[in-house]
CSV table of C-alpha atoms in Angstrom, one decimal:
chain,number,residue,atom,x,y,z
A,179,MET,CA,-25.5,25.8,42.3
A,180,ALA,CA,-21.8,25.6,41.0
A,181,ARG,CA,-21.6,22.2,38.7
A,182,GLU,CA,-19.0,19.3,40.4
A,183,PHE,CA,-16.1,17.9,38.7
A,184,ASP,CA,-17.3,14.6,37.2
A,185,ARG,CA,-14.3,13.5,35.1
A,186,LYS,CA,-10.6,13.7,34.7
A,187,ILE,CA,-7.2,12.7,32.9
A,188,VAL,CA,-4.4,11.1,33.9
A,189,LEU,CA,-1.1,11.0,32.0
A,190,GLU,CA,1.7,8.5,32.6
A,191,ASP,CA,3.6,10.7,35.0
A,192,GLY,CA,1.0,10.3,37.5
A,193,SER,CA,-0.6,14.0,36.9
A,194,GLU,CA,-4.3,14.5,37.1
A,195,TYR,CA,-6.3,17.1,35.8
A,196,GLN,CA,-10.0,17.4,37.0
A,197,GLY,CA,-12.7,18.7,35.1
A,198,TYR,CA,-16.2,18.5,33.6
A,199,SER,CA,-17.4,16.3,30.9
A,200,PHE,CA,-19.0,16.8,27.5
A,201,GLY,CA,-19.4,14.6,24.4
A,202,GLU,CA,-19.9,10.8,25.5
A,203,LYS,CA,-19.0,9.9,28.8
A,204,CYS,CA,-16.9,7.1,28.4
A,205,GLU,CA,-13.2,5.6,29.1
A,206,ARG,CA,-10.6,5.7,26.8
A,207,VAL,CA,-6.8,5.4,26.3
A,208,CYS,CA,-5.1,7.4,24.2
A,209,GLU,CA,-1.7,9.5,23.1
A,210,ILE,CA,-1.9,13.1,24.2
A,211,VAL,CA,-1.2,15.8,21.5
A,212,PHE,CA,-1.8,19.5,21.4
A,213,ASN,CA,-2.9,21.8,18.5
A,214,THR,CA,-2.2,25.5,18.4
A,215,SER,CA,-4.9,26.4,16.2
A,216,MET,CA,-7.4,29.4,16.9
A,217,VAL,CA,-9.9,27.9,14.5
A,218,GLY,CA,-11.1,24.6,12.8
A,219,TYR,CA,-12.1,22.5,15.9
A,220,GLN,CA,-14.6,21.0,13.6
A,221,GLU,CA,-12.3,20.1,10.7
A,222,ILE,CA,-9.6,19.3,13.6
A,223,VAL,CA,-12.3,16.7,15.1
A,224,SER,CA,-13.5,15.5,12.1
A,225,ASP,CA,-9.7,14.7,10.8
A,226,PRO,CA,-8.7,11.2,10.5
A,227,SER,CA,-5.3,11.6,11.1
A,228,TYR,CA,-6.5,11.9,14.6
A,229,THR,CA,-7.5,8.5,15.3
A,230,TYR,CA,-6.2,7.1,18.9
A,231,GLN,CA,-5.1,10.6,19.6
A,232,MET,CA,-6.6,13.0,22.6
A,233,VAL,CA,-6.2,16.6,20.9
A,234,VAL,CA,-5.5,19.5,23.8
A,235,MET,CA,-6.5,22.5,22.2
A,236,THR,CA,-4.2,26.0,23.2
A,237,TYR,CA,-6.9,28.3,22.2
A,238,PRO,CA,-8.9,28.7,25.2
A,239,LEU,CA,-12.7,29.0,23.9
A,240,ILE,CA,-14.0,26.2,21.7
A,241,GLY,CA,-17.6,25.3,20.5
A,242,ASN,CA,-18.5,28.8,19.9
A,243,TYR,CA,-19.5,28.9,16.7
A,244,GLY,CA,-21.3,24.9,16.8
A,245,ILE,CA,-21.3,22.8,13.6
A,246,ALA,CA,-21.8,22.9,10.0
A,247,ASP,CA,-22.9,20.4,8.1
A,248,ASP,CA,-20.5,21.4,5.1
A,249,ASP,CA,-17.3,22.0,7.0
A,250,PHE,CA,-16.4,18.2,7.9
A,251,GLU,CA,-13.4,16.4,6.7
A,252,THR,CA,-14.6,12.9,7.2
A,253,ARG,CA,-18.2,11.8,7.3
A,254,VAL,CA,-17.6,9.5,10.7
A,255,PRO,CA,-14.9,11.0,13.1
A,256,THR,CA,-12.5,9.1,14.8
A,257,ILE,CA,-10.5,11.4,17.0
A,258,GLY,CA,-9.6,9.7,20.4
A,259,GLY,CA,-10.9,12.4,22.7
A,260,LEU,CA,-10.7,16.5,23.3
A,261,ILE,CA,-9.8,18.5,25.9
A,262,VAL,CA,-10.3,22.0,26.0
A,263,ARG,CA,-10.0,24.8,28.6
A,264,GLU,CA,-13.7,26.5,28.2
A,265,TYR,CA,-16.2,24.9,26.1
A,266,ASN,CA,-19.4,26.8,24.7
A,267,ASP,CA,-22.4,24.8,24.4
A,268,SER,CA,-24.7,27.3,23.2
A,269,PRO,CA,-22.9,28.8,19.7
A,270,SER,CA,-23.7,31.6,17.8
A,271,ASN,CA,-23.1,31.4,14.2
A,272,PHE,CA,-26.4,31.2,11.5
A,273,ARG,CA,-24.9,28.3,9.6
A,274,TYR,CA,-24.7,25.5,12.9
A,275,THR,CA,-26.7,22.7,13.0
A,276,LYS,CA,-25.3,21.0,15.6
A,277,THR,CA,-23.3,21.2,19.2
A,278,LEU,CA,-19.8,20.2,19.0
A,279,SER,CA,-21.0,18.1,22.2
A,280,GLU,CA,-23.9,16.8,20.3
A,281,ILE,CA,-21.4,15.4,17.3
A,282,LEU,CA,-18.9,13.8,19.8
A,283,GLU,CA,-21.7,12.0,21.7
A,284,GLU,CA,-23.1,10.6,18.3
A,285,ASN,CA,-19.5,9.0,17.2
A,286,HIS,CA,-18.5,8.0,20.8
A,287,ILE,CA,-15.6,10.1,21.3
A,288,PRO,CA,-15.2,11.7,24.9
A,289,GLY,CA,-14.5,15.4,26.0
A,290,ILE,CA,-13.5,17.5,29.2
A,291,PHE,CA,-13.0,20.8,30.2
A,292,GLY,CA,-12.1,23.2,32.9
A,293,VAL,CA,-8.5,22.0,32.9
A,294,ASP,CA,-5.5,23.9,32.6
A,295,THR,CA,-4.8,23.3,28.8
A,296,ARG,CA,-1.4,25.6,29.5
A,297,GLU,CA,0.3,23.8,31.8
A,298,ILE,CA,-0.7,20.3,29.8
A,299,THR,CA,0.5,21.9,26.4
A,300,ARG,CA,3.8,23.0,28.5
A,301,LYS,CA,4.3,19.3,29.6
A,302,ILE,CA,3.7,17.7,26.6
A,303,ARG,CA,6.2,20.3,24.7
A,304,ASP,CA,9.1,19.9,27.6
A,305,PHE,CA,8.6,16.4,28.1
A,306,GLY,CA,6.5,14.9,24.8
A,307,SER,CA,3.8,13.4,24.1
A,308,CYS,CA,2.5,10.3,26.6
A,309,LYS,CA,-0.5,8.0,27.0
A,310,VAL,CA,-3.4,9.9,28.3
A,311,ILE,CA,-6.6,8.1,30.0
A,312,ILE,CA,-10.0,10.0,30.5
A,313,THR,CA,-12.1,8.4,32.8
A,314,ASP,CA,-14.7,9.1,35.6
A,315,ILE,CA,-13.6,11.4,38.1
A,316,ASN,CA,-14.4,8.4,41.2
A,317,VAL,CA,-11.6,6.2,39.8
A,318,SER,CA,-8.3,6.5,41.8
A,319,LYS,CA,-4.9,7.3,40.3
A,320,GLU,CA,-3.6,4.3,41.3
A,321,GLU,CA,-6.4,2.5,39.0
A,322,ALA,CA,-5.8,4.7,36.2
A,323,LEU,CA,-2.1,4.5,36.3
A,324,LYS,CA,-2.5,0.5,36.1
A,325,ILE,CA,-5.1,0.9,33.1
A,326,LEU,CA,-2.7,3.0,31.3
A,327,ASN,CA,0.9,0.7,32.0
A,328,GLU,CA,-1.7,-2.2,31.0
A,329,THR,CA,-2.7,-0.6,27.4
A,330,GLU,CA,-0.8,-0.8,24.4
A,331,LEU,CA,-1.5,1.8,21.8
A,332,ARG,CA,-3.1,0.4,18.6
A,333,HIS,CA,-1.1,0.8,15.0
A,334,ASP,CA,-3.8,0.0,12.9
A,335,ALA,CA,-5.6,3.5,12.2
A,336,VAL,CA,-4.8,3.6,8.6
A,337,SER,CA,-6.5,0.3,8.0
A,338,LEU,CA,-9.6,1.4,10.4
A,339,VAL,CA,-10.2,5.0,8.4
A,340,SER,CA,-9.5,3.6,5.1
A,341,CYS,CA,-12.4,3.5,2.7
A,342,LYS,CA,-13.4,-0.6,2.3
A,343,LYS,CA,-14.2,0.1,-1.4
A,344,LYS,CA,-13.4,2.6,-3.7
A,345,TRP,CA,-15.5,5.5,-4.7
A,346,TYR,CA,-16.0,8.4,-6.8
A,347,SER,CA,-15.8,12.2,-6.8
A,348,ARG,CA,-16.8,13.6,-10.2
A,349,THR,CA,-16.9,17.1,-11.3
A,350,SER,CA,-18.2,19.0,-14.9
A,351,ASN,CA,-16.0,19.0,-17.6
A,352,HIS,CA,-13.3,17.1,-16.2
A,353,LYS,CA,-9.3,16.9,-17.8
A,354,PHE,CA,-7.9,14.7,-15.4
A,355,ASN,CA,-8.5,11.0,-13.7
A,356,VAL,CA,-7.0,10.9,-10.4
A,357,VAL,CA,-6.4,8.0,-8.0
A,358,ALA,CA,-6.6,9.1,-4.3
A,359,VAL,CA,-4.9,6.5,-2.2
A,360,ASP,CA,-7.2,6.4,1.1
A,361,CYS,CA,-5.0,6.5,4.4
A,362,GLY,CA,-7.8,8.6,6.1
A,363,ILE,CA,-8.2,11.2,3.4
A,364,LYS,CA,-9.6,14.7,4.2
A,365,LEU,CA,-12.4,15.8,2.1
A,366,ASN,CA,-11.0,19.3,1.6
A,367,ILE,CA,-8.4,17.2,-0.5
A,368,ILE,CA,-10.6,15.8,-2.9
A,369,ARG,CA,-12.5,19.3,-3.3
A,370,SER,CA,-9.4,21.1,-4.1
A,371,LEU,CA,-8.6,18.5,-6.7
A,372,ASN,CA,-12.3,18.8,-8.2
A,373,GLN,CA,-12.3,22.5,-8.1
A,374,ARG,CA,-9.0,21.7,-10.3
A,375,LYS,CA,-11.3,19.7,-13.0
A,376,CYS,CA,-9.9,16.5,-12.0
A,377,ASN,CA,-12.9,13.1,-11.6
A,378,VAL,CA,-11.1,11.6,-8.3
A,379,THR,CA,-11.3,7.6,-7.7
A,380,VAL,CA,-10.8,6.9,-4.1
A,381,VAL,CA,-9.2,3.5,-3.2
A,382,PRO,CA,-8.6,1.8,-0.1
A,383,PHE,CA,-5.0,1.9,1.0
A,384,ASP,CA,-4.4,-2.0,0.4
A,385,THR,CA,-5.0,-1.6,-3.6
A,386,THR,CA,-2.3,-3.0,-5.5
A,387,ALA,CA,-0.3,-1.5,-8.3
A,388,GLU,CA,-1.9,-3.9,-11.4
A,389,GLU,CA,-5.6,-2.6,-10.1
A,390,ILE,CA,-4.7,1.1,-10.3
A,391,ILE,CA,-3.0,0.8,-13.5
A,392,ALA,CA,-6.1,-1.1,-14.6
A,393,MET,CA,-8.0,2.4,-13.8
A,394,ASN,CA,-5.5,4.1,-16.5
A,395,PRO,CA,-5.2,7.6,-14.2
A,396,ASP,CA,-3.7,10.7,-15.2
A,397,GLY,CA,-2.3,10.8,-11.9
A,398,VAL,CA,-2.1,9.2,-8.2
A,399,PHE,CA,-2.4,11.0,-5.3
A,400,LEU,CA,-1.6,9.5,-1.3
A,401,SER,CA,-3.6,10.9,1.5
A,402,ASN,CA,-2.8,12.2,4.6
A,403,GLY,CA,-3.5,9.7,7.8
A,404,PRO,CA,-2.8,8.5,11.4
A,405,GLY,CA,0.1,6.9,12.7
A,406,ASP,CA,3.4,5.6,11.7
A,407,PRO,CA,4.3,5.3,8.1
A,408,GLN,CA,6.4,2.3,8.6
A,409,ASP,CA,3.1,0.5,9.2
A,410,VAL,CA,1.4,1.2,5.7
A,411,THR,CA,3.7,-1.3,3.9
A,412,PRO,CA,1.2,-1.6,1.1
A,413,VAL,CA,1.4,1.8,0.3
A,414,ILE,CA,5.2,2.0,0.2
A,415,GLU,CA,5.4,-1.1,-1.7
A,416,LEU,CA,2.7,0.7,-4.4
A,417,VAL,CA,4.5,3.7,-4.5
A,418,LYS,CA,7.8,1.3,-5.5
A,419,ASN,CA,6.0,-0.3,-8.0
A,420,LEU,CA,3.9,2.9,-9.6
A,421,LYS,CA,7.0,5.3,-9.4
A,422,GLY,CA,8.1,6.7,-12.9
A,423,LYS,CA,5.2,5.4,-14.6
A,424,TYR,CA,2.6,8.3,-13.3
A,425,PRO,CA,2.7,11.7,-11.6
A,426,ILE,CA,2.2,11.0,-7.9
A,427,CYS,CA,1.7,13.5,-5.1
A,428,GLY,CA,1.7,13.1,-1.6
A,429,ILE,CA,0.5,15.1,1.6
A,430,CYS,CA,1.7,14.5,5.1
A,431,LEU,CA,1.6,10.6,5.7
A,432,GLY,CA,1.8,10.2,1.7
A,433,HIS,CA,5.0,12.6,2.0
A,434,GLN,CA,6.2,10.1,4.5
A,435,MET,CA,5.4,7.1,2.6
A,436,ILE,CA,7.0,8.3,-0.6
A,437,SER,CA,10.3,9.0,1.2
A,438,LEU,CA,9.9,5.5,2.5
A,439,ALA,CA,9.7,4.0,-0.7
A,440,TYR,CA,13.0,5.9,-2.1
A,441,GLY,CA,14.7,4.1,0.6
A,442,ALA,CA,15.1,7.3,3.0
A,443,ASN,CA,14.3,7.2,6.7
A,444,THR,CA,11.2,8.7,9.0
A,445,TYR,CA,11.3,8.9,12.9
A,446,LYS,CA,8.6,10.0,15.3
A,447,LEU,CA,9.0,13.5,16.8
A,448,LYS,CA,9.2,14.6,20.2
A,449,PHE,CA,6.0,16.1,20.5
A,450,GLY,CA,5.0,16.5,16.5
A,451,HIS,CA,3.7,19.8,14.5
A,452,ARG,CA,-0.1,20.6,14.7
A,453,GLY,CA,-1.6,23.9,13.9
A,454,GLY,CA,-2.1,26.8,11.4
A,455,ASN,CA,1.0,28.5,12.1
A,456,HIS,CA,4.2,27.0,11.3
A,457,PRO,CA,6.6,28.6,8.7
A,458,VAL,CA,8.1,26.5,5.8
A,459,LYS,CA,10.8,27.6,3.4
A,460,ASN,CA,10.5,27.0,-0.3
A,461,LEU,CA,14.1,26.2,-1.1
A,462,GLU,CA,13.2,26.5,-5.0
A,463,THR,CA,12.1,30.0,-4.4
A,464,GLY,CA,13.3,31.3,-1.1
A,465,LYS,CA,9.6,31.9,-0.3
A,466,ILE,CA,8.2,31.6,3.2
A,467,GLU,CA,5.1,29.7,3.8
A,468,ILE,CA,2.5,29.8,6.4
A,469,THR,CA,1.2,26.5,6.7
A,470,SER,CA,-1.0,23.7,8.3
A,471,GLN,CA,0.6,20.9,10.2
A,472,ASN,CA,-0.7,17.5,11.6
A,473,HIS,CA,1.6,15.0,12.5
A,474,SER,CA,3.5,12.7,14.9
A,475,TYR,CA,6.7,11.8,12.2
A,476,ALA,CA,8.9,13.5,10.0
A,477,VAL,CA,11.3,12.5,7.1
A,478,ASP,CA,15.3,12.3,8.2
A,479,ALA,CA,17.2,14.7,6.1
A,480,GLU,CA,20.4,12.4,6.4
A,481,SER,CA,18.6,9.5,4.9
A,482,VAL,CA,17.1,11.8,2.0
A,483,LYS,CA,20.7,12.8,0.5
A,484,ASN,CA,21.1,8.7,-0.3
A,485,THR,CA,18.1,8.4,-2.6
A,486,ASP,CA,16.7,10.0,-5.6
A,487,LEU,CA,14.8,12.5,-3.7
A,488,THR,CA,15.7,16.1,-3.3
A,489,VAL,CA,14.4,18.0,-0.4
A,490,THR,CA,12.3,20.9,-1.4
A,491,HIS,CA,11.1,22.2,1.7
A,492,ILE,CA,12.2,22.8,5.0
A,493,ASN,CA,10.3,23.7,8.6
A,494,LEU,CA,12.0,27.2,10.0
A,495,LEU,CA,11.0,26.0,13.3
A,496,ASP,CA,13.3,23.2,13.6
A,497,ASN,CA,14.7,22.5,10.2
A,498,THR,CA,12.5,19.4,9.9
A,499,VAL,CA,11.7,18.3,5.7
A,500,GLU,CA,8.6,19.2,5.0
A,501,GLY,CA,9.0,18.7,1.0
A,502,VAL,CA,10.5,16.1,-1.3
A,503,GLU,CA,10.9,15.7,-5.3
A,504,CYS,CA,11.9,13.3,-7.8
A,505,LYS,CA,11.9,15.2,-10.8
A,506,LYS,CA,12.8,12.4,-13.2
A,507,ASP,CA,9.9,10.4,-11.9
A,508,ARG,CA,7.2,13.0,-11.9
A,509,VAL,CA,6.7,12.6,-8.0
A,510,PHE,CA,6.6,15.4,-5.2
A,511,SER,CA,5.2,15.6,-1.8
A,512,VAL,CA,4.7,17.9,1.3
A,513,GLN,CA,4.7,17.5,4.9
A,514,TYR,CA,1.7,19.9,5.3
A,515,HIS,CA,-1.7,20.7,4.1
A,516,PRO,CA,-2.1,22.8,1.3
A,517,GLU,CA,-5.6,22.2,1.5
A,518,SER,CA,-6.6,23.0,5.0
A,519,ALA,CA,-9.7,24.7,5.7
A,520,PRO,CA,-9.8,26.9,7.6
A,521,GLY,CA,-6.2,27.7,7.1
A,522,PRO,CA,-3.4,29.5,5.4
A,523,GLN,CA,-3.8,29.6,1.6
A,524,ASP,CA,0.0,29.9,0.7
A,525,SER,CA,0.4,26.3,-0.5
A,526,ALA,CA,-2.5,25.9,-2.4
A,527,TYR,CA,-0.4,26.1,-5.3
A,528,LEU,CA,1.1,22.5,-5.0
A,529,PHE,CA,-2.3,20.9,-6.2
A,530,ASP,CA,-1.7,23.4,-9.4
A,531,LYS,CA,1.9,22.0,-9.6
A,532,PHE,CA,0.3,18.4,-9.6
A,533,ILE,CA,-2.3,19.6,-12.5
A,534,SER,CA,0.8,20.9,-14.2
A,535,ILE,CA,2.6,17.8,-13.9
A,536,MET,CA,0.3,15.9,-15.1
A,537,LYS,CA,-0.7,17.8,-18.2
A,538,GLU,CA,2.7,17.5,-19.5
A,539,ALA,CA,2.7,13.9,-18.6
A,540,LYS,CA,-0.2,13.5,-21.0
A,541,ASP,CA,1.1,15.7,-23.7
A,542,ASN,CA,4.1,14.0,-24.0
A,543,ALA,CA,2.3,10.6,-23.9
């Protein structure tokens, strides 16, 4: 006997898509976005940058290799929900320990499959991101739209996902001490720094400049994270107080907050950049990097001209700013994810650049 639809999603424009449930069977309102990655659904589900967002996977088959214990990007996933075309609940992978549905259910995250993800993706691409509700099949469209209209998307995502007290990730025979400001940091960023002989002290997003100065780090790292960078005023103020004192590197949200601290502006993109196939040009070398991205906001290129920053990378799809640098302050950042796992490895050199800047600063101290 064929399974009957038991869940649906409704968008702000009233479009309705019926499907089948997996994960937690709960009602939720989020911003709807899409991701074009062909692999890496576990890393997407566990990326804190997706807090309060419901992600449409454009690749049609999801769940087929299950969940592996070593591949999480955060210990407690906070993604808003997952929308897929076909869900496989019988994984074929010797590393898998749980199914995707089990992980979603454990973390109270709703999922739906059997919907037309191509149509939904085109709608987001053509009309932009919007609010979406996932709910029971028996809830009327009118009732769903009423809930959508009455629900405001939250702006406290960074405070939700940031650690509440500092913690340490050490490595043997370390050469550098790095303070990583946690705005929703991915574990593979910390692994990438550990692999390069950095002891990492991870601190909450509202840690003060005085507290970091007392730790006497060799460098400061600003992580990725969810939401609007202009909401994260403690980190913007932190950069203003620390720039020129220590080498500073930022990724994604960290890139945007560095730009804001130097006086540039940010704006929200129509539907954002999410996936592992974005071409970015390094303006210093002329090389094209294939990058992994996940962000809704971008740095305004014109506003950078009035700051001490220089644009170092641009996105070849829409010419948005993908990297900035202030050499005299030893500060640089990129919009994309050089640590992405799985993902392109073209940009791993950026961690080596951070190491070389810290080494130069130590040698000249």
